[in-house]
C-alpha positions in Angstrom: 0.0 0.0 0.0 1.2 3.5 -0.8 1.9 6.0 2.0 -0.4 8.6 0.5 -4.2 9.1 0.0 -5.5 11.2 -2.8 -8.7 13.3 -2.7 -11.6 11.7 -4.5 -12.3 14.6 -6.9 -9.0 15.8 -8.4 -8.9 19.2 -10.1 -8.0 19.5 -13.8 -4.3 20.2 -13.6 -2.3 21.7 -16.4 1.5 22.0 -16.3 1.4 21.6 -12.5 4.5 22.5 -10.5 5.2 20.9 -7.2 6.7 23.2 -4.6 8.1 21.4 -1.5 9.4 22.4 1.9 9.3 20.6 5.2 10.0 22.1 8.6 13.0 20.8 10.4 16.4 20.3 8.7 17.2 22.7 5.8 14.7 25.1 7.3 16.8 27.5 9.3 14.7 30.0 11.3 11.7 28.3 9.7 12.1 30.7 6.7 11.3 28.1 4.0 8.3 26.5 5.8 7.1 30.1 6.4 7.4 30.8 2.6 5.4 27.7 1.5 2.8 28.3 4.2 2.3 31.8 2.7 1.8 30.2 -0.8 -0.4 27.3 0.4 -2.8 29.5 2.3 -6.2 27.8 2.4 -5.5 25.8 -0.7 -7.6 22.7 -1.5 -6.3 19.5 0.2 -5.2 17.1 -2.6 -3.2 14.4 -0.8 -2.4 13.3 2.7 0.4 11.0 3.9 0.2 8.3 6.6 1.6 10.0 9.8 1.8 6.7 11.8 4.1 5.3 9.1 6.3 8.4 8.8 6.8 9.9 12.2 8.5 8.8 15.4 6.2 10.4 17.9 8.9 10.2 20.6 11.1 12.6 18.6 8.3 14.7 17.2 5.6 14.5 19.8 2.1 15.6 19.1 1.0 18.8 21.0 -1.4 18.2 23.9 -3.9 20.8 25.0 -5.0 20.6 28.7 -8.0 22.8 29.6 -8.8 23.2 33.3 -7.2 19.9 34.1 -8.9 18.0 31.2 -7.0 16.5 28.2 -8.9 18.2 25.4 -7.0 18.0 22.1 -4.0 16.5 20.3 -2.4 18.1 17.3 -0.5 15.5 15.3 2.3 16.2 12.8 1.2 15.9 9.3 2.4 16.0 5.7 0.1 17.2 2.9 -0.2 18.4 -0.7 -2.5 21.4 -1.4 -3.6 22.8 -4.7 -3.5 26.5 -5.3 -3.6 28.8 -8.3 -0.9 31.4 -8.8 -1.7 33.5 -11.8 -2.1 31.0 -14.6 -0.1 28.3 -12.8 -1.3 25.2 -10.9 0.9 24.8 -7.8 0.9 21.7 -5.7 2.3 22.8 -2.3 3.9 19.8 -0.5 4.6 20.8 3.1 4.5 19.8 6.8 6.8 18.1 9.2 9.9 16.4 7.9 9.3 12.6 8.1 11.4 10.6 10.5 10.9 7.1 8.9 10.7 5.2 5.6 12.3 7.9 3.4 13.2 5.6 0.5 9.7 4.2 0.4 8.2 7.7 0.6 10.5 8.9 -2.1 9.3 6.1 -4.5 5.6 6.9 -3.7 6.2 10.7 -4.3 7.9 10.0 -7.6 5.0 7.8 -8.6 2.5 10.5 -7.5 4.3 13.2 -9.4 3.9 11.2 -12.6 0.3 10.4 -11.8 -0.5 14.1 -11.4 1.6 15.1 -14.5 3.9 17.3 -12.5 6.1 19.2 -14.9 8.7 20.5 -12.4 9.7 20.0 -8.8 10.9 23.0 -6.8 12.5 22.6 -3.3 12.6 25.6 -1.0 14.9 25.6 2.0 17.0 27.8 4.2 20.5 27.2 5.5 22.6 29.0 8.1 25.4 31.0 6.5 28.0 33.7 7.3 25.7 36.6 6.3 24.3 39.6 8.4 20.7 40.7 8.6 21.9 44.1 7.3 22.4 42.9 3.7 20.0 41.4 1.1 19.4 37.6 1.7 21.5 35.6 -0.8 19.7 32.5 -2.3 21.5 29.4 -3.6 20.0 27.6 -6.6 20.3 24.0 -7.6 19.2 22.2 -10.7 18.9 18.5 -11.8 20.2 19.4 -15.2 21.5 22.4 -17.2 19.0 24.8 -18.7 16.4 24.7 -15.9 17.4 27.9 -14.2 16.4 31.3 -15.7 19.0 33.9 -16.7 20.6 35.5 -13.6 19.9 32.4 -11.5 23.4 31.1 -10.5 23.7 27.5 -9.7 25.9 26.7 -6.6 27.7 26.4 -4.4 30.9 25.6 -6.2 32.8 22.5 -5.2 31.8 19.6 -3.1 29.2 20.2 -0.3 28.9 17.2 2.0 26.3 17.7 4.8 23.6 15.7 6.6 20.8 15.2 4.1 17.2 16.4 4.5 14.2 14.2 3.5 13.2 16.7 0.9 16.5 16.1 -0.9 15.9 12.3 -1.0 12.5 12.9 -2.5 13.7 15.4 -5.0 16.4 13.0 -6.3 13.8 10.2 -6.6 11.4 12.5 -8.5 14.2 13.7 -10.8 15.4 10.2 -11.5 11.9 9.3 -12.6 12.0 12.0 -15.2 10.6 15.2 -13.6 13.1 18.1 -13.7 13.9 19.7 -10.4 15.3 22.9 -9.1 15.9 24.2 -5.6 16.2 27.6 -3.9 17.9 27.9 -0.5 18.0 31.2 1.4 21.1 31.9 3.4 20.1 32.9 7.0 22.2 34.7 9.6 23.5 32.4 12.3 21.7 34.5 15.0 18.3 34.7 13.2 15.3 33.7 15.3 12.4 31.6 14.2 10.3 33.3 11.5 13.0 35.2 9.6 10.7 37.1 7.2 13.5 38.5 5.1 14.5 35.0 4.0 10.9 34.0 3.3 10.5 37.0 1.1 13.7 36.3 -0.8 12.5 32.7 -1.4 9.1 33.9 -2.7 10.7 36.5 -4.9 13.0 33.9 -6.4 10.1 31.3 -6.8 7.9 33.9 -8.4 10.6 35.0 -10.8 11.3 31.4 -11.8 7.6 30.7 -12.4 6.7 34.1 -13.9 4.1 34.9 -11.2 3.9 37.4 -8.4 3.2 36.5 -4.8 1.6 39.0 -2.4 4.2 39.5 0.3 2.9 42.8 1.9 2.3 41.1 5.2 5.7 39.6 5.2 7.3 42.9 4.3 5.7 44.6 7.3 6.9 41.7 9.5 10.4 42.0 8.1 10.6 45.7 8.9 9.6 45.0 12.5 12.2 42.3 12.8 14.9 44.4 11.2 14.1 47.1 13.8 14.4 44.6 16.6 17.7 43.3 15.4 19.1 46.8 15.0 17.9 47.6 18.5 19.5 44.5 19.9 22.8 45.4 18.3 22.7 48.7 20.2 22.5 47.0 23.6 24.5 43.8 22.9 28.2 44.2 22.2 28.7 40.6 21.2 25.9 40.8 18.6 27.2 44.1 17.3 30.7 42.6 16.9 29.2 39.5 15.2 27.3 41.6 12.6 30.3 43.8 12.0 32.5 40.7 11.3 29.9 39.2 9.0 29.6 42.5 7.1 33.4 42.5 6.6 33.3 38.9 5.3 30.6 39.7 2.8 31.8 43.1 1.6 29.8 45.4 -0.6 30.9 43.9 -3.9 30.3 40.4 -2.7 26.8 40.8 -1.3 25.5 38.2 -3.7 28.6 36.0 -3.7 27.8 32.3 -3.4 29.8 30.5 -0.7 31.9 27.5 -1.7 30.8 24.0 -0.7 33.5 24.0 2.0 32.4 27.4 3.4 28.8 26.4 3.6 29.6 23.0 5.1 31.7 24.7 7.8 28.9 27.1 8.7 26.3 24.3 8.9 28.7 22.3 11.1 29.1 25.4 13.4 25.3 25.7 13.4 25.0 22.1 14.6 27.8 22.4 17.2 26.0 25.4 18.8 23.1 23.0 19.6 24.7 20.2 21.6 21.6 19.4 23.7 19.4 18.6 20.7 19.0 15.1 19.4 19.5 16.2 15.8 19.1 19.2 13.4 16.4 21.6 14.3 
């Protein structure tokens, strides 16, 4: 039996593009999951995946509500695909909690499902920690399963070998690509001190996604949130000498002319390892 269940009445899809992002690993500051949540909105539920088969509830526990001493509700982790229209495009937004189990089986099912729904392209969205300050534009790394998939001005990178712990989304993307569906990915670089909900990176991902697809996403709410966050970071620098020194050092590393420079594989791997080392009490990547 497959790990997914499709809705009974599927919409008429034309040149559907599947946009995927899971919270967890490769979602620094939850910037990527925030971006896809913005796209999905209240989109129509198209497919669900078996949570009991995919999640270890001891590592990703459901959230329990207790009202006045009475157990009232459990919120379980889930993984879904929703259908939305963006301009003239059909988008299938694949999002939710990163699965703990049965990645290879899930990858095969998702590849089969992509073919079944005539998906013309897979797009991964992610966010990674990098040596960048909040005072500069958010750089975005782009990947592609073959030459010619990225538009003019979209630079593929990083250069060299990047060897890091894999995310489930990467395993799924590779399976879908191997089955014949072209795939690209956009990964925002996030300051190492950014807190959860880094709107600047979510906006950068939506701008890059929209430019790639030829559609425009309404990001006004995120822009307002980004301005508030920027003001808070600037205020924090005023009263925190360590943060002020960190930002200054990152600005020197980036430099004016290199604001959009892609890091090498070695540089990015070092930053991700530093990100992991700063969280010794956690069982795994956030």
